[in-house]
Tab-separated table of C-alpha atoms in Angstrom:
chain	number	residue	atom	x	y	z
A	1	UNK	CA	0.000	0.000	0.000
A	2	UNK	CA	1.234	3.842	-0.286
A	3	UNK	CA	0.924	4.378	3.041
A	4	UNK	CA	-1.804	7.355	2.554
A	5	UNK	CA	-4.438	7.354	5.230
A	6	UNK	CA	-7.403	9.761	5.760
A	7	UNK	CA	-8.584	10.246	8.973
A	8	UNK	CA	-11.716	11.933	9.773
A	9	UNK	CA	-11.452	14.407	12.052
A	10	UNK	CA	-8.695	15.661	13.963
A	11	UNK	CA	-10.161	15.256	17.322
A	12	UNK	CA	-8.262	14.052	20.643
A	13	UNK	CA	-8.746	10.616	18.950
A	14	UNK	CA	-8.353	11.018	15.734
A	15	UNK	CA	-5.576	13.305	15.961
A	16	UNK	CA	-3.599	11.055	18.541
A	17	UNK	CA	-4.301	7.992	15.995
A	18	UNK	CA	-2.788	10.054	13.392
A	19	UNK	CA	0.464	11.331	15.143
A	20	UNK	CA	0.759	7.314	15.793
A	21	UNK	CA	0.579	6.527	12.182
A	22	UNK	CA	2.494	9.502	11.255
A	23	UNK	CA	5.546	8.088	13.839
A	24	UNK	CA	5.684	5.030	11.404
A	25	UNK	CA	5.986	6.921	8.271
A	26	UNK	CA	2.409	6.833	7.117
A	27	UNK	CA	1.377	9.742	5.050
A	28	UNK	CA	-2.071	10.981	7.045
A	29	UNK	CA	-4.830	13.444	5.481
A	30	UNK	CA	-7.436	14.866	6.876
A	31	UNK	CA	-10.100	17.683	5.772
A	32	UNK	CA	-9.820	20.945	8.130
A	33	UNK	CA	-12.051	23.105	5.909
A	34	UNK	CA	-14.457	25.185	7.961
A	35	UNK	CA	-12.217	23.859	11.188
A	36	UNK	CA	-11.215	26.238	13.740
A	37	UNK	CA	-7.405	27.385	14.578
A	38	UNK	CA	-7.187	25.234	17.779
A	39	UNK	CA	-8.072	22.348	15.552
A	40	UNK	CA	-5.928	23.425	12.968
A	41	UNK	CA	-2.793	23.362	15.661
A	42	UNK	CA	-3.384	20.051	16.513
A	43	UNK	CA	-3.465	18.441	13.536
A	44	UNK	CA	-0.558	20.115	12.301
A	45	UNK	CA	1.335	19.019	15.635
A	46	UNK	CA	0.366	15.532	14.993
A	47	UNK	CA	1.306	15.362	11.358
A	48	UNK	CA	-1.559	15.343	9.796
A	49	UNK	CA	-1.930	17.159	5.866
A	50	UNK	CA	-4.697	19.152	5.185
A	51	UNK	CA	-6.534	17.884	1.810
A	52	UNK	CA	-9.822	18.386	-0.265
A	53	UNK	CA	-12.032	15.840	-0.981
A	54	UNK	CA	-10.497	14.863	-3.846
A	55	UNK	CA	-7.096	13.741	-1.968
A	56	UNK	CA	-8.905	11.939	0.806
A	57	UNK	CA	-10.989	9.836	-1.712
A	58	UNK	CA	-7.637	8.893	-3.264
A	59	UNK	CA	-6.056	7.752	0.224
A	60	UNK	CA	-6.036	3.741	1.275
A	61	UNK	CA	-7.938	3.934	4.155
A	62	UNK	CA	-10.367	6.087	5.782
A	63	UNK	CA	-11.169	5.757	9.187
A	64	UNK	CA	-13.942	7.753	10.585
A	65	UNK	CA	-13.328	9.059	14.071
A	66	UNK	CA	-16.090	11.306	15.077
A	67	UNK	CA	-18.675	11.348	17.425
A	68	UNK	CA	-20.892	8.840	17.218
A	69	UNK	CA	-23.695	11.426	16.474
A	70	UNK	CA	-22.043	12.736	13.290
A	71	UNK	CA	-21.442	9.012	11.927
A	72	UNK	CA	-24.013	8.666	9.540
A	73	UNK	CA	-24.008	12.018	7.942
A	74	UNK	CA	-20.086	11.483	7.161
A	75	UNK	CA	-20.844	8.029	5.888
A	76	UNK	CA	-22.813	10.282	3.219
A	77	UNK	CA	-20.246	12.744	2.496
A	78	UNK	CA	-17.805	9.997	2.424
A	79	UNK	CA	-19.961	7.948	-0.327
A	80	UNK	CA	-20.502	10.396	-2.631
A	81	UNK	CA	-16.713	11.052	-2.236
A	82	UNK	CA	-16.086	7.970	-3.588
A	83	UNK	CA	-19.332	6.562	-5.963
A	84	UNK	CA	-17.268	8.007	-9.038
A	85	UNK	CA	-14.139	6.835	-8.331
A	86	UNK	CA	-12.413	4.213	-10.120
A	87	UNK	CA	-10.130	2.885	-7.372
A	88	UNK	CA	-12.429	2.890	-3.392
A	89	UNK	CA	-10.165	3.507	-0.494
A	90	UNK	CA	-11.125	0.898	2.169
A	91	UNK	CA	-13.621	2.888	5.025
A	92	UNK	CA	-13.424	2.237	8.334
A	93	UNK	CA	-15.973	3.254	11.039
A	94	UNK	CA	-14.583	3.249	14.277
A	95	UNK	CA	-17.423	5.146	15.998
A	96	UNK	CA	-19.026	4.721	19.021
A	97	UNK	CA	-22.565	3.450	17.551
A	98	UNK	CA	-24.599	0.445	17.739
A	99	UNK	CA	-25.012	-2.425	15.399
A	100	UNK	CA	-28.262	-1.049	13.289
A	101	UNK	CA	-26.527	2.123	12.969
A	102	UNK	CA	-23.071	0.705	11.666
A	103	UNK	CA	-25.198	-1.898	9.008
A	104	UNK	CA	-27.009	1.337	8.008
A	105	UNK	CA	-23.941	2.939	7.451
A	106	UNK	CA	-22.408	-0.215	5.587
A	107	UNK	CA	-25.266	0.320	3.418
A	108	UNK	CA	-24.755	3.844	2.499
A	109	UNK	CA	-20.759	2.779	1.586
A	110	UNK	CA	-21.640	0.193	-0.137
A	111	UNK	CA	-23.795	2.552	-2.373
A	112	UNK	CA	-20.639	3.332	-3.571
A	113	UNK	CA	-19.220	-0.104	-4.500
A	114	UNK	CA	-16.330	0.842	-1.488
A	115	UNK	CA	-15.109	-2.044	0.687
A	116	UNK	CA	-16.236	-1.459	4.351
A	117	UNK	CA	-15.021	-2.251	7.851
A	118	UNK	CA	-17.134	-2.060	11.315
A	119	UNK	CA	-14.396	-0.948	13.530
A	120	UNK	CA	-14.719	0.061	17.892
A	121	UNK	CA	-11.900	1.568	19.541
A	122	UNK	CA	-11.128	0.310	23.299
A	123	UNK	CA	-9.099	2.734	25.018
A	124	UNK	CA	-7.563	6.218	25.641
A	125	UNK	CA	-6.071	8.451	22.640
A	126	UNK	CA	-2.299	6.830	22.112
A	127	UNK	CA	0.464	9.135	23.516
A	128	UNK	CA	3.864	9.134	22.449
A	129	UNK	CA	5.653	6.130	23.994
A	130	UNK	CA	2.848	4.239	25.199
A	131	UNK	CA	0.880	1.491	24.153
A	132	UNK	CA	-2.136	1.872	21.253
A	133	UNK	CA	-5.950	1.490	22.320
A	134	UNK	CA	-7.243	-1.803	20.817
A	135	UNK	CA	-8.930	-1.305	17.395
A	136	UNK	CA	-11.172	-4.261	16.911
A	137	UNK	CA	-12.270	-4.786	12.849
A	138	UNK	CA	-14.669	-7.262	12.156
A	139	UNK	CA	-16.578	-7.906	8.228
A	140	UNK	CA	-15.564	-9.115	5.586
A	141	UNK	CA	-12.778	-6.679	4.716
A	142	UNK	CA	-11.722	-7.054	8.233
A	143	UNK	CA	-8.570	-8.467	7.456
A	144	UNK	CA	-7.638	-5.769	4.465
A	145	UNK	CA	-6.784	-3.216	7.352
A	146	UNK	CA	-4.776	-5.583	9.332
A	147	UNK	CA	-2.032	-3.820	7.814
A	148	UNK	CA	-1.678	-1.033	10.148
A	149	UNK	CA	-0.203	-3.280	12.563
A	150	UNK	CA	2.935	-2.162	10.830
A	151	UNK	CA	1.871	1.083	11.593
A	152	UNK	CA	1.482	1.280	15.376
A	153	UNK	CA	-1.635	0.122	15.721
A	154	UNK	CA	-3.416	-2.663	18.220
A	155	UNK	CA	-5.500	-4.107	15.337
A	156	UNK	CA	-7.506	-6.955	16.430
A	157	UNK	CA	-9.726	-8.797	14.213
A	158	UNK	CA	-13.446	-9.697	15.584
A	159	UNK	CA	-14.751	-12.840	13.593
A	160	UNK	CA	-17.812	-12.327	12.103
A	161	UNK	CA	-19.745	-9.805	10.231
A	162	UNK	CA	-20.206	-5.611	10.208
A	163	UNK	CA	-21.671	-5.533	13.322
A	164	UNK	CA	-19.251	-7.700	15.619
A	165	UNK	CA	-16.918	-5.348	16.433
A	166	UNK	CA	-19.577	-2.248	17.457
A	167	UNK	CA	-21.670	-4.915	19.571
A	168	UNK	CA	-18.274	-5.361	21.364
A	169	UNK	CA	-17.630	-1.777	21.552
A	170	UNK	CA	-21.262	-1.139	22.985
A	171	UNK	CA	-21.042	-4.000	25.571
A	172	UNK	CA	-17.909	-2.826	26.775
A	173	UNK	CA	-19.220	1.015	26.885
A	174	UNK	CA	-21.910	-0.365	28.441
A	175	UNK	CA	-20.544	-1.932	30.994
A	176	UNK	CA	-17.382	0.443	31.647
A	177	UNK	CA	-19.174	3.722	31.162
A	178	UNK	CA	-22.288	2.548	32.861
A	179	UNK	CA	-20.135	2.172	36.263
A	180	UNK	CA	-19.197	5.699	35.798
A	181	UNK	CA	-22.559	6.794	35.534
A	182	UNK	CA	-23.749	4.774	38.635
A	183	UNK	CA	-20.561	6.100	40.748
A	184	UNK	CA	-21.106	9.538	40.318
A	185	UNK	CA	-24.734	9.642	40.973
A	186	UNK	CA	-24.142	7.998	44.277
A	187	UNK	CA	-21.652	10.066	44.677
A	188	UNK	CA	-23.058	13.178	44.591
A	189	UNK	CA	-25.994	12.017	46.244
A	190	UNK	CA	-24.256	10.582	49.111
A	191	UNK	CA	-22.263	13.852	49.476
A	192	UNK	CA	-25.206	16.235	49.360
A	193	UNK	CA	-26.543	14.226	52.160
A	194	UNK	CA	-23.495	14.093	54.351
A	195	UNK	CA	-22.340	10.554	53.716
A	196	UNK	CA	-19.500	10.996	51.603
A	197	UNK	CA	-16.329	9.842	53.890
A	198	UNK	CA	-19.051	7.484	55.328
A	199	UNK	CA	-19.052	5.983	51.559
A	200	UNK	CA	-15.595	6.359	50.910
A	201	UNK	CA	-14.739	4.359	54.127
A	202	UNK	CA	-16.902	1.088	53.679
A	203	UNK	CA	-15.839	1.158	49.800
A	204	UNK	CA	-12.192	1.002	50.996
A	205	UNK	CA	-13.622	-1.852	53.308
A	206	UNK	CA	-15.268	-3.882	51.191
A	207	UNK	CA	-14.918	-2.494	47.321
A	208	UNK	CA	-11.527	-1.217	46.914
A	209	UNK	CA	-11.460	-2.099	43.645
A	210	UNK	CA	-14.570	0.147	42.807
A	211	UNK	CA	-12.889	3.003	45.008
A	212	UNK	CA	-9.674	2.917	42.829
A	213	UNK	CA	-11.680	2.963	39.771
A	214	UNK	CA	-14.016	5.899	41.323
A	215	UNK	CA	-11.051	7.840	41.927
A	216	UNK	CA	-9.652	8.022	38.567
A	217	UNK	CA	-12.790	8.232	36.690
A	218	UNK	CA	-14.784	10.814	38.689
A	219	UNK	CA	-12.638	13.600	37.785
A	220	UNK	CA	-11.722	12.113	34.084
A	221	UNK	CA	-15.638	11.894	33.014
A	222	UNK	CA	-16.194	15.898	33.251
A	223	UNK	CA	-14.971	16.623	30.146
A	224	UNK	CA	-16.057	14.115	28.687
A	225	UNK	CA	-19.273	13.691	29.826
A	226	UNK	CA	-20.746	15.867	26.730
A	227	UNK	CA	-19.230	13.058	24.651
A	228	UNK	CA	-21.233	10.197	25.807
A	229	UNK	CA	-24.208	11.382	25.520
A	230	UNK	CA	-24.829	10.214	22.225
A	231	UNK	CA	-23.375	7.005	23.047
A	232	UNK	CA	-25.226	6.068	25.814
A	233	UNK	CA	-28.319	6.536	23.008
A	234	UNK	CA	-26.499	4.161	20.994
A	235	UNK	CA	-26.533	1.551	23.824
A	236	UNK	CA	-29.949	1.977	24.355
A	237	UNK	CA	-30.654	1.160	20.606
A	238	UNK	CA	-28.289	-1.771	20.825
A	239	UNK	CA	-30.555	-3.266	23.410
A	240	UNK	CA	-33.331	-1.856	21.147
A	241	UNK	CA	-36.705	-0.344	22.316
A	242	UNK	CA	-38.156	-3.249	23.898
A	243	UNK	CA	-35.131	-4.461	26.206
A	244	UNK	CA	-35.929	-3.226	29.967
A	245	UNK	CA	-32.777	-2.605	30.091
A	246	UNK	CA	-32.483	0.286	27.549
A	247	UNK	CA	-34.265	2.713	29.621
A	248	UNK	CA	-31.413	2.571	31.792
A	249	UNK	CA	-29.172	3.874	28.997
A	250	UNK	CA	-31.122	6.278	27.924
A	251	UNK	CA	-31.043	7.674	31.957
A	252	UNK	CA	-27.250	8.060	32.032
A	253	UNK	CA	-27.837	9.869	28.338
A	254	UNK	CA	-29.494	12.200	30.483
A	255	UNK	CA	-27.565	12.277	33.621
A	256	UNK	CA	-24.243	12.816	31.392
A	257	UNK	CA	-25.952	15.560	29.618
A	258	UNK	CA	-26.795	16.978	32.971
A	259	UNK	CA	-23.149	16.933	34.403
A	260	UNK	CA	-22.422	18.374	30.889
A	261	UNK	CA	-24.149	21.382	31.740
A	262	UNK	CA	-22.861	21.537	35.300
A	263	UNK	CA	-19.438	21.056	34.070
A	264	UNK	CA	-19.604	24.684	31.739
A	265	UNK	CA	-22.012	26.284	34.549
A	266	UNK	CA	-21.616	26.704	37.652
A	267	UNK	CA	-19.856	22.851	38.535
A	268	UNK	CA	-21.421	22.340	41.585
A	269	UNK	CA	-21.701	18.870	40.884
A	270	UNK	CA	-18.373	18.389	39.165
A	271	UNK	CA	-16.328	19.898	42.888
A	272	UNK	CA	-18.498	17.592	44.439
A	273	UNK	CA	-17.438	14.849	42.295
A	274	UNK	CA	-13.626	16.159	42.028
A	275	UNK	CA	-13.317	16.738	45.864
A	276	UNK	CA	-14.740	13.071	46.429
A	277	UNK	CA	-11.921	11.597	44.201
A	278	UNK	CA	-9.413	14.037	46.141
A	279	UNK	CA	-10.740	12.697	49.938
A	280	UNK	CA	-9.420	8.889	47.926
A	281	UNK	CA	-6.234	10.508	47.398
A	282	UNK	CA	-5.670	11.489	50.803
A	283	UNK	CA	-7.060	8.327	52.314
A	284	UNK	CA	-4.089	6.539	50.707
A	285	UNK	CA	-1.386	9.333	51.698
């Protein structure tokens, strides 16, 4: 291969993903038209070469890194990108979304005669010297990407079709995600009613494993929070409607969009949450 990769956007993510690429001599574009300067700055610090549409349709690979809100409408752009192309760079979603949503965007690819990958990223942004977050691929082009092993990548192949590898991401969301959401609600609510060493004591009693967790992600989730909105919604739908258990998704959708508004308000919420994960530090001191 030539080496050219698109990635779309330069986000923490994707910009991250692309200084890692760009480390191991990898050639990475990525479209900053209408982008502001901040965004601008970053990609150019991690390597990445502004191009029109034309240049990104001619790369290898695309991998779309947004959020998972903004999936489907760049599977569009992307498509019509590509329908009159004689040679289809290989597309990659590695969004946060759930399996309907990643078929439906196979769909609108394939519209295009482009070979397609269902991709879910497990992990933080890399960072120079440490190790990559896992990108699991699964589909029948799955193993077409397994080439950026070579690259710097943790590329692990999911067996079986589009679909596989975003039910893994949204189980492990889920599941990860869905602790945070339960920890800082009691959190909060323990500390508003005077419990909060109270809860911090019998967790380092009898959960310490929870309190370790609690003190690393209470303070991380804040600015992230406005993120997973969205992706909680995506959970939900990959229980789908009728699952009694989607409601409960849909709950931290609207508990992280609350502490999303908290966070660029006043924060009252967020210094209770950030002073709780302090009182763990000192604990341990």
């Amino acid at each position: 291969m030539s080496k050219t990769i698109a990635i779309l956007a330069p986000g923490a993510m994707g910009s991250a993903v692309a200084r890692r690429l760009s480390e191991h001599g990898v050639r990475v574009l990525t479209s900053l038209e209408g982008r502001s300067e901040a965004t601008r700055k970053r990609a150019a610090d991690a390597g990445m070469v502004g191009a029109d549409d034309d240049a990104i349709a001619d790369a290898d690979i695309i991998l779309s890194i947004v959020p998972p809100g903004e999936a489907v409408a760049l599977a569009r752009r992307l498509a019509a990108l590509i329908v009159r192309r004689e040679k289809k760079p290989i597309v990659v979603d590695c969004n946060a979304v759930n399996v309907d949503t990643v078929r439906g965007i196979e769909e609108i690819i394939g519209s295009a005669q482009a070979p397609f990958v269902d991709g879910g990223i497990i992990g933080f942004p890399p960072q120079p010297g440490a190790k990559s977050p896992a990108f699991y691929m699964s589909g029948e082009h799955a193993r077409d990407v397994a080439v950026l092993k070579d690259f710097g990548l943790d590329i692990r192949i999911v067996e079986g079709p589009v679909g596989a590898a975003s039910a893994l991401k949204m189980s492990y969301a889920g599941i990860v995600k869905g602790l945070a959401g339960i920890g800082s609600a009691m959190v909060i609510a323990a500390t508003k009613a005077g419990a909060a060493d109270a809860l911090r004591d019998e967790l380092a009693l009898s959960q310490p494993a929870i309190l370790a967790r609690l003190e690393v992600a209470l303070p991380d989730m804040i600015p992230k929070a406005y993120r997973w909105v969205a992706e909680m919604r995506e959970i939900s739908g990959f229980l789908g409607a009728d699952h009694p258990a989607s409601q409960i998704y849909e709950g931290f959708a609207r508990w992280f969009e609350y502490l999303a508004e908290d966070a660029n308000g006043d924060a009252v919420d967020a210094d209770l949450m950030k002073a709780f994960a302090a009182g763990i530090a000192r604990t341990k001191s």
